[in-house]
């Protein structure tokens, strides 16, 4: 596969005197140098534009990910589910304690100790759920206040406009006026 038609190498020549420069000093030389550089670029580039796209990477696709940050309401909901699970576990331990009192009275004190731990875990989960629920309510109330302020402003703007007027009658009178009647 041949990518380049030709390769052109240009070497600057050292000037004969140090006061001379290898770079162009007048407008005509600079214009010539610009045209020459453009010609070199045209000759060095492949003749088919499709070759340029072949060198490029394929276009990147946009990937949409699920949000990885929970809202306060989602946090409160998860905390409430955690409380419900802890409460179910506590209820199961209570059933075991009641059963052990009848079938194995010697194990009853250890089951009561387990019940106390499960009850403490359920209480902590309930406190956490209550705190997160309060934060979620505060967030929703703040958002509601902001939205009310925003839409009250829009309502004021609509009152200043011609919202709700009878445009059909106005269009009919304009039609008569435009027809010359």
mmCIF file with all atom_site columns, C-alpha atoms in Angstrom:
data_model
loop_
_atom_site.group_PDB
_atom_site.id
_atom_site.type_symbol
_atom_site.label_atom_id
_atom_site.label_alt_id
_atom_site.label_comp_id
_atom_site.label_asym_id
_atom_site.label_entity_id
_atom_site.label_seq_id
_atom_site.pdbx_PDB_ins_code
_atom_site.Cartn_x
_atom_site.Cartn_y
_atom_site.Cartn_z
_atom_site.occupancy
_atom_site.B_iso_or_equiv
_atom_site.pdbx_formal_charge
_atom_site.auth_seq_id
_atom_site.auth_comp_id
_atom_site.auth_asym_id
_atom_site.auth_atom_id
_atom_site.pdbx_PDB_model_num
ATOM 1   C CA . UNK A 1 1   ? 0.000   0.000   0.000  1.00 0.00 ? 1   UNK A CA 1
ATOM 2   C CA . UNK A 1 2   ? 1.553   3.239   -1.119 1.00 0.00 ? 2   UNK A CA 1
ATOM 3   C CA . UNK A 1 3   ? 0.463   6.222   0.970  1.00 0.00 ? 3   UNK A CA 1
ATOM 4   C CA . UNK A 1 4   ? 2.632   8.996   -0.434 1.00 0.00 ? 4   UNK A CA 1
ATOM 5   C CA . UNK A 1 5   ? 3.125   9.881   -4.076 1.00 0.00 ? 5   UNK A CA 1
ATOM 6   C CA . UNK A 1 6   ? 6.386   11.687  -3.493 1.00 0.00 ? 6   UNK A CA 1
ATOM 7   C CA . UNK A 1 7   ? 8.572   12.977  -0.713 1.00 0.00 ? 7   UNK A CA 1
ATOM 8   C CA . UNK A 1 8   ? 10.169  16.371  -1.110 1.00 0.00 ? 8   UNK A CA 1
ATOM 9   C CA . UNK A 1 9   ? 13.042  17.382  1.124  1.00 0.00 ? 9   UNK A CA 1
ATOM 10  C CA . UNK A 1 10  ? 14.169  21.000  1.325  1.00 0.00 ? 10  UNK A CA 1
ATOM 11  C CA . UNK A 1 11  ? 17.417  21.937  3.076  1.00 0.00 ? 11  UNK A CA 1
ATOM 12  C CA . UNK A 1 12  ? 18.195  25.572  3.777  1.00 0.00 ? 12  UNK A CA 1
ATOM 13  C CA . UNK A 1 13  ? 21.596  26.709  2.556  1.00 0.00 ? 13  UNK A CA 1
ATOM 14  C CA . UNK A 1 14  ? 23.854  28.519  4.986  1.00 0.00 ? 14  UNK A CA 1
ATOM 15  C CA . UNK A 1 15  ? 24.250  32.189  4.045  1.00 0.00 ? 15  UNK A CA 1
ATOM 16  C CA . UNK A 1 16  ? 27.598  33.381  2.761  1.00 0.00 ? 16  UNK A CA 1
ATOM 17  C CA . UNK A 1 17  ? 27.766  36.271  5.220  1.00 0.00 ? 17  UNK A CA 1
ATOM 18  C CA . UNK A 1 18  ? 26.560  36.307  8.885  1.00 0.00 ? 18  UNK A CA 1
ATOM 19  C CA . UNK A 1 19  ? 24.498  39.461  8.235  1.00 0.00 ? 19  UNK A CA 1
ATOM 20  C CA . UNK A 1 20  ? 22.411  37.538  5.720  1.00 0.00 ? 20  UNK A CA 1
ATOM 21  C CA . UNK A 1 21  ? 19.511  35.391  6.870  1.00 0.00 ? 21  UNK A CA 1
ATOM 22  C CA . UNK A 1 22  ? 18.286  32.065  5.537  1.00 0.00 ? 22  UNK A CA 1
ATOM 23  C CA . UNK A 1 23  ? 14.704  33.274  6.157  1.00 0.00 ? 23  UNK A CA 1
ATOM 24  C CA . UNK A 1 24  ? 13.000  35.542  3.605  1.00 0.00 ? 24  UNK A CA 1
ATOM 25  C CA . UNK A 1 25  ? 13.275  39.239  4.363  1.00 0.00 ? 25  UNK A CA 1
ATOM 26  C CA . UNK A 1 26  ? 10.959  40.799  1.804  1.00 0.00 ? 26  UNK A CA 1
ATOM 27  C CA . UNK A 1 27  ? 7.281   40.304  0.969  1.00 0.00 ? 27  UNK A CA 1
ATOM 28  C CA . UNK A 1 28  ? 7.870   38.665  -2.405 1.00 0.00 ? 28  UNK A CA 1
ATOM 29  C CA . UNK A 1 29  ? 10.165  36.035  -0.889 1.00 0.00 ? 29  UNK A CA 1
ATOM 30  C CA . UNK A 1 30  ? 7.664   35.374  1.931  1.00 0.00 ? 30  UNK A CA 1
ATOM 31  C CA . UNK A 1 31  ? 4.792   34.971  -0.563 1.00 0.00 ? 31  UNK A CA 1
ATOM 32  C CA . UNK A 1 32  ? 6.887   32.564  -2.624 1.00 0.00 ? 32  UNK A CA 1
ATOM 33  C CA . UNK A 1 33  ? 7.802   30.601  0.492  1.00 0.00 ? 33  UNK A CA 1
ATOM 34  C CA . UNK A 1 34  ? 4.098   30.375  1.482  1.00 0.00 ? 34  UNK A CA 1
ATOM 35  C CA . UNK A 1 35  ? 3.108   29.131  -1.964 1.00 0.00 ? 35  UNK A CA 1
ATOM 36  C CA . UNK A 1 36  ? 5.985   26.676  -1.978 1.00 0.00 ? 36  UNK A CA 1
ATOM 37  C CA . UNK A 1 37  ? 4.980   25.299  1.463  1.00 0.00 ? 37  UNK A CA 1
ATOM 38  C CA . UNK A 1 38  ? 1.374   24.925  0.280  1.00 0.00 ? 38  UNK A CA 1
ATOM 39  C CA . UNK A 1 39  ? 2.514   23.095  -2.831 1.00 0.00 ? 39  UNK A CA 1
ATOM 40  C CA . UNK A 1 40  ? 4.634   20.754  -0.714 1.00 0.00 ? 40  UNK A CA 1
ATOM 41  C CA . UNK A 1 41  ? 1.623   19.962  1.454  1.00 0.00 ? 41  UNK A CA 1
ATOM 42  C CA . UNK A 1 42  ? -0.578  19.267  -1.554 1.00 0.00 ? 42  UNK A CA 1
ATOM 43  C CA . UNK A 1 43  ? 2.022   16.997  -3.133 1.00 0.00 ? 43  UNK A CA 1
ATOM 44  C CA . UNK A 1 44  ? 2.698   15.163  0.121  1.00 0.00 ? 44  UNK A CA 1
ATOM 45  C CA . UNK A 1 45  ? -0.983  14.479  0.890  1.00 0.00 ? 45  UNK A CA 1
ATOM 46  C CA . UNK A 1 46  ? -2.683  11.417  -0.560 1.00 0.00 ? 46  UNK A CA 1
ATOM 47  C CA . UNK A 1 47  ? -4.815  12.069  -3.609 1.00 0.00 ? 47  UNK A CA 1
ATOM 48  C CA . UNK A 1 48  ? -7.934  10.387  -2.251 1.00 0.00 ? 48  UNK A CA 1
ATOM 49  C CA . UNK A 1 49  ? -9.719  11.942  0.702  1.00 0.00 ? 49  UNK A CA 1
ATOM 50  C CA . UNK A 1 50  ? -10.855 8.501   1.773  1.00 0.00 ? 50  UNK A CA 1
ATOM 51  C CA . UNK A 1 51  ? -7.293  7.690   2.765  1.00 0.00 ? 51  UNK A CA 1
ATOM 52  C CA . UNK A 1 52  ? -7.479  10.383  5.461  1.00 0.00 ? 52  UNK A CA 1
ATOM 53  C CA . UNK A 1 53  ? -10.474 8.712   7.044  1.00 0.00 ? 53  UNK A CA 1
ATOM 54  C CA . UNK A 1 54  ? -8.751  5.340   6.848  1.00 0.00 ? 54  UNK A CA 1
ATOM 55  C CA . UNK A 1 55  ? -5.928  6.665   9.040  1.00 0.00 ? 55  UNK A CA 1
ATOM 56  C CA . UNK A 1 56  ? -8.303  8.025   11.667 1.00 0.00 ? 56  UNK A CA 1
ATOM 57  C CA . UNK A 1 57  ? -9.743  5.987   14.503 1.00 0.00 ? 57  UNK A CA 1
ATOM 58  C CA . UNK A 1 58  ? -13.408 5.069   14.216 1.00 0.00 ? 58  UNK A CA 1
ATOM 59  C CA . UNK A 1 59  ? -15.762 7.660   15.701 1.00 0.00 ? 59  UNK A CA 1
ATOM 60  C CA . UNK A 1 60  ? -16.252 7.292   19.418 1.00 0.00 ? 60  UNK A CA 1
ATOM 61  C CA . UNK A 1 61  ? -19.715 6.301   20.550 1.00 0.00 ? 61  UNK A CA 1
ATOM 62  C CA . UNK A 1 62  ? -21.403 8.089   23.407 1.00 0.00 ? 62  UNK A CA 1
ATOM 63  C CA . UNK A 1 63  ? -21.976 5.757   26.310 1.00 0.00 ? 63  UNK A CA 1
ATOM 64  C CA . UNK A 1 64  ? -24.746 6.684   28.711 1.00 0.00 ? 64  UNK A CA 1
ATOM 65  C CA . UNK A 1 65  ? -24.185 5.377   32.207 1.00 0.00 ? 65  UNK A CA 1
ATOM 66  C CA . UNK A 1 66  ? -26.685 5.052   35.006 1.00 0.00 ? 66  UNK A CA 1
ATOM 67  C CA . UNK A 1 67  ? -26.319 7.803   37.588 1.00 0.00 ? 67  UNK A CA 1
ATOM 68  C CA . UNK A 1 68  ? -23.877 6.755   40.291 1.00 0.00 ? 68  UNK A CA 1
ATOM 69  C CA . UNK A 1 69  ? -24.938 9.354   42.848 1.00 0.00 ? 69  UNK A CA 1
ATOM 70  C CA . UNK A 1 70  ? -28.137 8.781   44.785 1.00 0.00 ? 70  UNK A CA 1
ATOM 71  C CA . UNK A 1 71  ? -30.563 11.607  45.387 1.00 0.00 ? 71  UNK A CA 1
ATOM 72  C CA . UNK A 1 72  ? -31.641 12.276  48.968 1.00 0.00 ? 72  UNK A CA 1
ATOM 73  C CA . UNK A 1 73  ? -34.957 10.529  48.242 1.00 0.00 ? 73  UNK A CA 1
ATOM 74  C CA . UNK A 1 74  ? -33.149 7.439   46.930 1.00 0.00 ? 74  UNK A CA 1
ATOM 75  C CA . UNK A 1 75  ? -30.901 7.387   49.998 1.00 0.00 ? 75  UNK A CA 1
ATOM 76  C CA . UNK A 1 76  ? -33.964 7.610   52.263 1.00 0.00 ? 76  UNK A CA 1
ATOM 77  C CA . UNK A 1 77  ? -35.683 4.801   50.363 1.00 0.00 ? 77  UNK A CA 1
ATOM 78  C CA . UNK A 1 78  ? -32.636 2.536   50.667 1.00 0.00 ? 78  UNK A CA 1
ATOM 79  C CA . UNK A 1 79  ? -32.360 3.339   54.372 1.00 0.00 ? 79  UNK A CA 1
ATOM 80  C CA . UNK A 1 80  ? -36.046 2.481   54.840 1.00 0.00 ? 80  UNK A CA 1
ATOM 81  C CA . UNK A 1 81  ? -35.490 -0.865  53.082 1.00 0.00 ? 81  UNK A CA 1
ATOM 82  C CA . UNK A 1 82  ? -32.519 -1.512  55.378 1.00 0.00 ? 82  UNK A CA 1
ATOM 83  C CA . UNK A 1 83  ? -34.740 -0.803  58.381 1.00 0.00 ? 83  UNK A CA 1
ATOM 84  C CA . UNK A 1 84  ? -37.431 -3.165  57.098 1.00 0.00 ? 84  UNK A CA 1
ATOM 85  C CA . UNK A 1 85  ? -34.834 -5.933  56.656 1.00 0.00 ? 85  UNK A CA 1
ATOM 86  C CA . UNK A 1 86  ? -33.467 -5.354  60.176 1.00 0.00 ? 86  UNK A CA 1
ATOM 87  C CA . UNK A 1 87  ? -37.000 -5.391  61.537 1.00 0.00 ? 87  UNK A CA 1
ATOM 88  C CA . UNK A 1 88  ? -37.745 -8.730  59.820 1.00 0.00 ? 88  UNK A CA 1
ATOM 89  C CA . UNK A 1 89  ? -34.534 -10.165 61.262 1.00 0.00 ? 89  UNK A CA 1
ATOM 90  C CA . UNK A 1 90  ? -35.523 -8.919  64.736 1.00 0.00 ? 90  UNK A CA 1
ATOM 91  C CA . UNK A 1 91  ? -38.966 -10.508 64.387 1.00 0.00 ? 91  UNK A CA 1
ATOM 92  C CA . UNK A 1 92  ? -37.357 -13.821 63.443 1.00 0.00 ? 92  UNK A CA 1
ATOM 93  C CA . UNK A 1 93  ? -35.097 -13.679 66.491 1.00 0.00 ? 93  UNK A CA 1
ATOM 94  C CA . UNK A 1 94  ? -38.160 -12.891 68.659 1.00 0.00 ? 94  UNK A CA 1
ATOM 95  C CA . UNK A 1 95  ? -39.914 -15.991 67.307 1.00 0.00 ? 95  UNK A CA 1
ATOM 96  C CA . UNK A 1 96  ? -36.819 -18.072 68.141 1.00 0.00 ? 96  UNK A CA 1
ATOM 97  C CA . UNK A 1 97  ? -36.749 -16.638 71.685 1.00 0.00 ? 97  UNK A CA 1
ATOM 98  C CA . UNK A 1 98  ? -40.412 -17.499 72.263 1.00 0.00 ? 98  UNK A CA 1
ATOM 99  C CA . UNK A 1 99  ? -39.860 -20.996 70.905 1.00 0.00 ? 99  UNK A CA 1
ATOM 100 C CA . UNK A 1 100 ? -36.742 -21.515 73.046 1.00 0.00 ? 100 UNK A CA 1
ATOM 101 C CA . UNK A 1 101 ? -38.653 -20.518 76.199 1.00 0.00 ? 101 UNK A CA 1
ATOM 102 C CA . UNK A 1 102 ? -41.026 -23.415 75.614 1.00 0.00 ? 102 UNK A CA 1
ATOM 103 C CA . UNK A 1 103 ? -38.662 -26.028 74.155 1.00 0.00 ? 103 UNK A CA 1
ATOM 104 C CA . UNK A 1 104 ? -35.230 -25.144 75.610 1.00 0.00 ? 104 UNK A CA 1
ATOM 105 C CA . UNK A 1 105 ? -35.561 -22.874 78.664 1.00 0.00 ? 105 UNK A CA 1
ATOM 106 C CA . UNK A 1 106 ? -31.782 -22.948 79.276 1.00 0.00 ? 106 UNK A CA 1
ATOM 107 C CA . UNK A 1 107 ? -31.209 -21.199 75.888 1.00 0.00 ? 107 UNK A CA 1
ATOM 108 C CA . UNK A 1 108 ? -33.783 -18.499 76.586 1.00 0.00 ? 108 UNK A CA 1
ATOM 109 C CA . UNK A 1 109 ? -31.298 -15.957 78.096 1.00 0.00 ? 109 UNK A CA 1
ATOM 110 C CA . UNK A 1 110 ? -28.932 -16.246 75.110 1.00 0.00 ? 110 UNK A CA 1
ATOM 111 C CA . UNK A 1 111 ? -31.855 -15.734 72.724 1.00 0.00 ? 111 UNK A CA 1
ATOM 112 C CA . UNK A 1 112 ? -32.866 -12.647 74.692 1.00 0.00 ? 112 UNK A CA 1
ATOM 113 C CA . UNK A 1 113 ? -29.305 -11.295 74.268 1.00 0.00 ? 113 UNK A CA 1
ATOM 114 C CA . UNK A 1 114 ? -29.568 -11.850 70.518 1.00 0.00 ? 114 UNK A CA 1
ATOM 115 C CA . UNK A 1 115 ? -32.950 -10.120 70.559 1.00 0.00 ? 115 UNK A CA 1
ATOM 116 C CA . UNK A 1 116 ? -31.465 -7.065  72.293 1.00 0.00 ? 116 UNK A CA 1
ATOM 117 C CA . UNK A 1 117 ? -28.704 -6.804  69.648 1.00 0.00 ? 117 UNK A CA 1
ATOM 118 C CA . UNK A 1 118 ? -31.196 -7.205  66.793 1.00 0.00 ? 118 UNK A CA 1
ATOM 119 C CA . UNK A 1 119 ? -33.484 -4.600  68.368 1.00 0.00 ? 119 UNK A CA 1
ATOM 120 C CA . UNK A 1 120 ? -30.549 -2.162  68.674 1.00 0.00 ? 120 UNK A CA 1
ATOM 121 C CA . UNK A 1 121 ? -29.651 -2.721  64.997 1.00 0.00 ? 121 UNK A CA 1
ATOM 122 C CA . UNK A 1 122 ? -33.254 -2.109  63.948 1.00 0.00 ? 122 UNK A CA 1
ATOM 123 C CA . UNK A 1 123 ? -33.402 1.057   66.081 1.00 0.00 ? 123 UNK A CA 1
ATOM 124 C CA . UNK A 1 124 ? -30.193 2.404   64.514 1.00 0.00 ? 124 UNK A CA 1
ATOM 125 C CA . UNK A 1 125 ? -31.509 1.646   61.036 1.00 0.00 ? 125 UNK A CA 1
ATOM 126 C CA . UNK A 1 126 ? -34.751 3.452   61.893 1.00 0.00 ? 126 UNK A CA 1
ATOM 127 C CA . UNK A 1 127 ? -32.861 6.523   63.152 1.00 0.00 ? 127 UNK A CA 1
ATOM 128 C CA . UNK A 1 128 ? -30.776 6.629   59.985 1.00 0.00 ? 128 UNK A CA 1
ATOM 129 C CA . UNK A 1 129 ? -33.890 6.260   57.817 1.00 0.00 ? 129 UNK A CA 1
ATOM 130 C CA . UNK A 1 130 ? -35.623 9.037   59.771 1.00 0.00 ? 130 UNK A CA 1
ATOM 131 C CA . UNK A 1 131 ? -32.672 11.415  59.309 1.00 0.00 ? 131 UNK A CA 1
ATOM 132 C CA . UNK A 1 132 ? -32.393 10.685  55.582 1.00 0.00 ? 132 UNK A CA 1
ATOM 133 C CA . UNK A 1 133 ? -36.144 11.030  55.127 1.00 0.00 ? 133 UNK A CA 1
ATOM 134 C CA . UNK A 1 134 ? -35.978 14.467  56.775 1.00 0.00 ? 134 UNK A CA 1
ATOM 135 C CA . UNK A 1 135 ? -33.168 15.516  54.425 1.00 0.00 ? 135 UNK A CA 1
ATOM 136 C CA . UNK A 1 136 ? -35.152 14.260  51.430 1.00 0.00 ? 136 UNK A CA 1
ATOM 137 C CA . UNK A 1 137 ? -38.224 16.241  52.510 1.00 0.00 ? 137 UNK A CA 1
ATOM 138 C CA . UNK A 1 138 ? -36.113 19.378  53.001 1.00 0.00 ? 138 UNK A CA 1
ATOM 139 C CA . UNK A 1 139 ? -34.616 18.973  49.526 1.00 0.00 ? 139 UNK A CA 1
ATOM 140 C CA . UNK A 1 140 ? -38.024 18.515  47.899 1.00 0.00 ? 140 UNK A CA 1
ATOM 141 C CA . UNK A 1 141 ? -39.462 21.528  49.734 1.00 0.00 ? 141 UNK A CA 1
ATOM 142 C CA . UNK A 1 142 ? -36.525 23.693  48.611 1.00 0.00 ? 142 UNK A CA 1
ATOM 143 C CA . UNK A 1 143 ? -36.951 22.523  45.006 1.00 0.00 ? 143 UNK A CA 1
ATOM 144 C CA . UNK A 1 144 ? -40.684 23.214  45.203 1.00 0.00 ? 144 UNK A CA 1
ATOM 145 C CA . UNK A 1 145 ? -40.047 26.729  46.535 1.00 0.00 ? 145 UNK A CA 1
ATOM 146 C CA . UNK A 1 146 ? -37.565 27.420  43.734 1.00 0.00 ? 146 UNK A CA 1
ATOM 147 C CA . UNK A 1 147 ? -39.978 26.147  41.084 1.00 0.00 ? 147 UNK A CA 1
ATOM 148 C CA . UNK A 1 148 ? -42.857 28.213  42.476 1.00 0.00 ? 148 UNK A CA 1
ATOM 149 C CA . UNK A 1 149 ? -40.671 31.319  42.323 1.00 0.00 ? 149 UNK A CA 1
ATOM 150 C CA . UNK A 1 150 ? -39.643 30.491  38.751 1.00 0.00 ? 150 UNK A CA 1
ATOM 151 C CA . UNK A 1 151 ? -43.177 29.898  37.488 1.00 0.00 ? 151 UNK A CA 1
ATOM 152 C CA . UNK A 1 152 ? -44.654 32.891  39.325 1.00 0.00 ? 152 UNK A CA 1
ATOM 153 C CA . UNK A 1 153 ? -42.159 35.001  37.390 1.00 0.00 ? 153 UNK A CA 1
ATOM 154 C CA . UNK A 1 154 ? -43.283 33.386  34.154 1.00 0.00 ? 154 UNK A CA 1
ATOM 155 C CA . UNK A 1 155 ? -46.922 33.999  35.064 1.00 0.00 ? 155 UNK A CA 1
ATOM 156 C CA . UNK A 1 156 ? -46.163 37.700  35.603 1.00 0.00 ? 156 UNK A CA 1
ATOM 157 C CA . UNK A 1 157 ? -44.495 37.815  32.195 1.00 0.00 ? 157 UNK A CA 1
ATOM 158 C CA . UNK A 1 158 ? -47.590 36.255  30.603 1.00 0.00 ? 158 UNK A CA 1
ATOM 159 C CA . UNK A 1 159 ? -49.893 38.840  32.192 1.00 0.00 ? 159 UNK A CA 1
ATOM 160 C CA . UNK A 1 160 ? -47.907 41.594  30.486 1.00 0.00 ? 160 UNK A CA 1
ATOM 161 C CA . UNK A 1 161 ? -48.245 39.844  27.124 1.00 0.00 ? 161 UNK A CA 1
ATOM 162 C CA . UNK A 1 162 ? -51.375 39.406  25.016 1.00 0.00 ? 162 UNK A CA 1
ATOM 163 C CA . UNK A 1 163 ? -52.130 35.938  26.401 1.00 0.00 ? 163 UNK A CA 1
ATOM 164 C CA . UNK A 1 164 ? -55.785 34.923  26.087 1.00 0.00 ? 164 UNK A CA 1
ATOM 165 C CA . UNK A 1 165 ? -56.902 37.673  23.707 1.00 0.00 ? 165 UNK A CA 1
ATOM 166 C CA . UNK A 1 166 ? -59.319 37.074  20.823 1.00 0.00 ? 166 UNK A CA 1
ATOM 167 C CA . UNK A 1 167 ? -56.979 36.788  17.853 1.00 0.00 ? 167 UNK A CA 1
ATOM 168 C CA . UNK A 1 168 ? -59.651 35.418  15.502 1.00 0.00 ? 168 UNK A CA 1
ATOM 169 C CA . UNK A 1 169 ? -61.553 38.713  15.535 1.00 0.00 ? 169 UNK A CA 1
ATOM 170 C CA . UNK A 1 170 ? -58.331 40.644  15.053 1.00 0.00 ? 170 UNK A CA 1
ATOM 171 C CA . UNK A 1 171 ? -57.337 38.387  12.140 1.00 0.00 ? 171 UNK A CA 1
ATOM 172 C CA . UNK A 1 172 ? -60.744 38.883  10.498 1.00 0.00 ? 172 UNK A CA 1
ATOM 173 C CA . UNK A 1 173 ? -60.491 42.677  10.768 1.00 0.00 ? 173 UNK A CA 1
ATOM 174 C CA . UNK A 1 174 ? -56.923 42.574  9.416  1.00 0.00 ? 174 UNK A CA 1
ATOM 175 C CA . UNK A 1 175 ? -58.101 40.431  6.509  1.00 0.00 ? 175 UNK A CA 1
ATOM 176 C CA . UNK A 1 176 ? -60.774 43.005  5.636  1.00 0.00 ? 176 UNK A CA 1
ATOM 177 C CA . UNK A 1 177 ? -58.231 45.807  5.893  1.00 0.00 ? 177 UNK A CA 1
ATOM 178 C CA . UNK A 1 178 ? -55.725 43.978  3.654  1.00 0.00 ? 178 UNK A CA 1
ATOM 179 C CA . UNK A 1 179 ? -58.341 43.160  1.024  1.00 0.00 ? 179 UNK A CA 1
ATOM 180 C CA . UNK A 1 180 ? -59.211 46.862  0.780  1.00 0.00 ? 180 UNK A CA 1
ATOM 181 C CA . UNK A 1 181 ? -62.785 46.575  2.014  1.00 0.00 ? 181 UNK A CA 1
#
